[in-house]
DNA sequence: TCCAGAAATAAGAATTATTACCAGAAATTA
DNA sequence: TAATTTCTGGTAATAATTCTTATTTCTGGA
C-alpha cells in the first residue's frame, strides 16, 4: 500500500483528536488541505486503512459508519439524546472473552463495549423538562 | 398503541427465534402471513415497537439495522468472516457501568457488548487455508 | 532515461437502506 | 351514524455507500 498524500491526510484526520468521524466528516477536514480530493477517495482509503490495521471501524452507533484512530481497546459512552460517542480511558476487562470462547467455540480477538446513557449536558436538560411537567 | 394484525405479526416474527433480523428479513417472514403488507409498514412498526419497549435495536453490526426480541441484556458474538451475530446466554457483568458513571458523569442505563471473532465454522475454514499456504 | 504495467485518483452514476408523504381504510369516539 | 383518530399500502425522496470509468501517478526493469 503506497502512502499517497490523500491517504496520509485521511489517516491523520482520524488520528488527530480522540474523535469518531464519519466518512463525510473526514472529507470536510481533508478538503481544507487537498481541495480537489474526491469523497470516493476518502471512503476507499478509510476502508483500506482499516484493512491495513491502521484504523478501526466503530460498531455503528447511529446511521453512518464511524472511524477510530485510537487502536488501544477502550470503552465508549454514547448519549442517546445528542448522539455523542466518547472514549473512556480505563483499562478494559478482557476476562469475559475467555469465558465466552469456552462457551461458544468462537475465537475472540476483539471486544466492542458501548455504554448507553445520557451525557452530563443532556442529563441536565432532561431533568429540567421533568421538573417543568410536575 | 393499537395492536393491529400487522404489528402483532412483526413483533412475533422478531420474537420467534433468537435471531437478529433486519427489516427486510422481517418483511419476508411476515409476508407469508399477510401477503399485502407494505415494507414501509414493517419499518414503521419495528420502530414503534422499539419505542414502546417491546423490541430492542441492535448496535449496528453490518450495514442494515437489526432488531432483537430478547429483552434481557446479553452478550453477542460476531463473526467477522460470515457476519453471523449470535446471543450468549451468560449473566452480564454490570459492574463497569457504575465505575464509568463516576468517571464520566454520564447516566448509564444500558450496555452493548459485542465480542468480535471467528465462529467455529469459519475458524475451521481459515485454519485450513493457512495449512494449505504453508 | 524511457517505458510498460500496476496502483491510485476524481467525478459522477448506481445501489442500498431507510424515511417521508399521502390518500384511503379501519377502528374509536361522541 | 358521523366525526375524528390511527393505521395502512404504495410510492417518491433522501442519505450513505459502492461501483465504474477515464485519467494520472508511481515503480521497477530494459
Ligand atoms: Mn474510541
Ligand atoms: Mn441478541
Ligand atoms: Zn447528550
Ligand atoms: Zn463465521
Short mmCIF file of N, CA and C (backbone and C1' of nucleotides) in Angstrom, two decimals, chain A residues 4-10 27 29-38, chain C residues 9-10:
data_model
loop_
_atom_site.label_atom_id
_atom_site.label_comp_id
_atom_site.label_asym_id
_atom_site.label_seq_id
_atom_site.Cartn_x
_atom_site.Cartn_y
_atom_site.Cartn_z
N UNK A 4 0.02 7.66 -0.24
CA UNK A 4 -0.22 8.86 -1.06
C UNK A 4 -0.57 10.03 -0.17
N UNK A 5 -0.50 11.24 -0.69
CA UNK A 5 -0.87 12.40 0.13
C UNK A 5 -2.32 12.30 0.62
N UNK A 6 -3.21 11.83 -0.26
CA UNK A 6 -4.62 11.69 0.12
C UNK A 6 -4.76 10.72 1.28
N UNK A 7 -4.09 9.59 1.15
CA UNK A 7 -4.22 8.56 2.18
C UNK A 7 -3.66 9.04 3.51
N UNK A 8 -2.52 9.71 3.44
CA UNK A 8 -1.90 10.22 4.66
C UNK A 8 -2.80 11.25 5.34
N UNK A 9 -3.44 12.07 4.53
CA UNK A 9 -4.31 13.12 5.09
C UNK A 9 -5.53 12.50 5.77
N UNK A 10 -6.07 11.44 5.16
CA UNK A 10 -7.22 10.76 5.75
C UNK A 10 -6.83 10.14 7.09
N UNK A 27 -13.94 13.85 5.14
CA UNK A 27 -13.91 14.58 3.85
C UNK A 27 -13.84 16.07 4.09
N UNK A 29 -12.76 17.72 6.63
CA UNK A 29 -11.47 18.12 7.21
C UNK A 29 -10.38 18.09 6.14
N UNK A 30 -10.31 16.97 5.43
CA UNK A 30 -9.22 16.75 4.49
C UNK A 30 -9.29 17.73 3.32
N UNK A 31 -10.49 18.14 3.00
CA UNK A 31 -10.68 19.05 1.87
C UNK A 31 -10.00 20.39 2.07
N UNK A 32 -9.79 20.76 3.33
CA UNK A 32 -9.11 22.02 3.58
C UNK A 32 -7.66 21.94 3.11
N UNK A 33 -7.08 20.74 3.16
CA UNK A 33 -5.69 20.52 2.75
C UNK A 33 -5.59 20.20 1.28
N UNK A 34 -6.50 19.33 0.81
CA UNK A 34 -6.47 18.86 -0.57
C UNK A 34 -7.85 19.13 -1.17
N UNK A 35 -8.04 20.36 -1.66
CA UNK A 35 -9.40 20.77 -2.03
C UNK A 35 -10.04 19.91 -3.12
N UNK A 36 -9.22 19.29 -3.98
CA UNK A 36 -9.81 18.52 -5.08
C UNK A 36 -10.06 17.05 -4.72
N UNK A 37 -9.80 16.65 -3.49
CA UNK A 37 -9.97 15.24 -3.14
C UNK A 37 -11.42 14.83 -3.32
N UNK A 38 -11.58 13.59 -3.78
CA UNK A 38 -12.93 13.09 -4.04
C UNK A 38 -13.46 12.34 -2.81
P DT C 9 -5.35 7.41 -3.67
"O5'" DT C 9 -5.93 8.23 -4.90
"C5'" DT C 9 -5.10 9.21 -5.52
"C4'" DT C 9 -5.87 9.87 -6.63
"C3'" DT C 9 -7.22 10.40 -6.18
"O3'" DT C 9 -7.21 11.81 -6.17
"C1'" DT C 9 -7.36 9.18 -8.24
P DA C 10 -8.51 12.57 -5.63
"O5'" DA C 10 -9.33 12.83 -6.97
"C5'" DA C 10 -8.78 13.66 -7.98
"C4'" DA C 10 -9.84 13.93 -9.03
"C3'" DA C 10 -11.11 14.56 -8.50
"O3'" DA C 10 -11.56 15.51 -9.48
"C1'" DA C 10 -11.60 12.41 -9.42
#
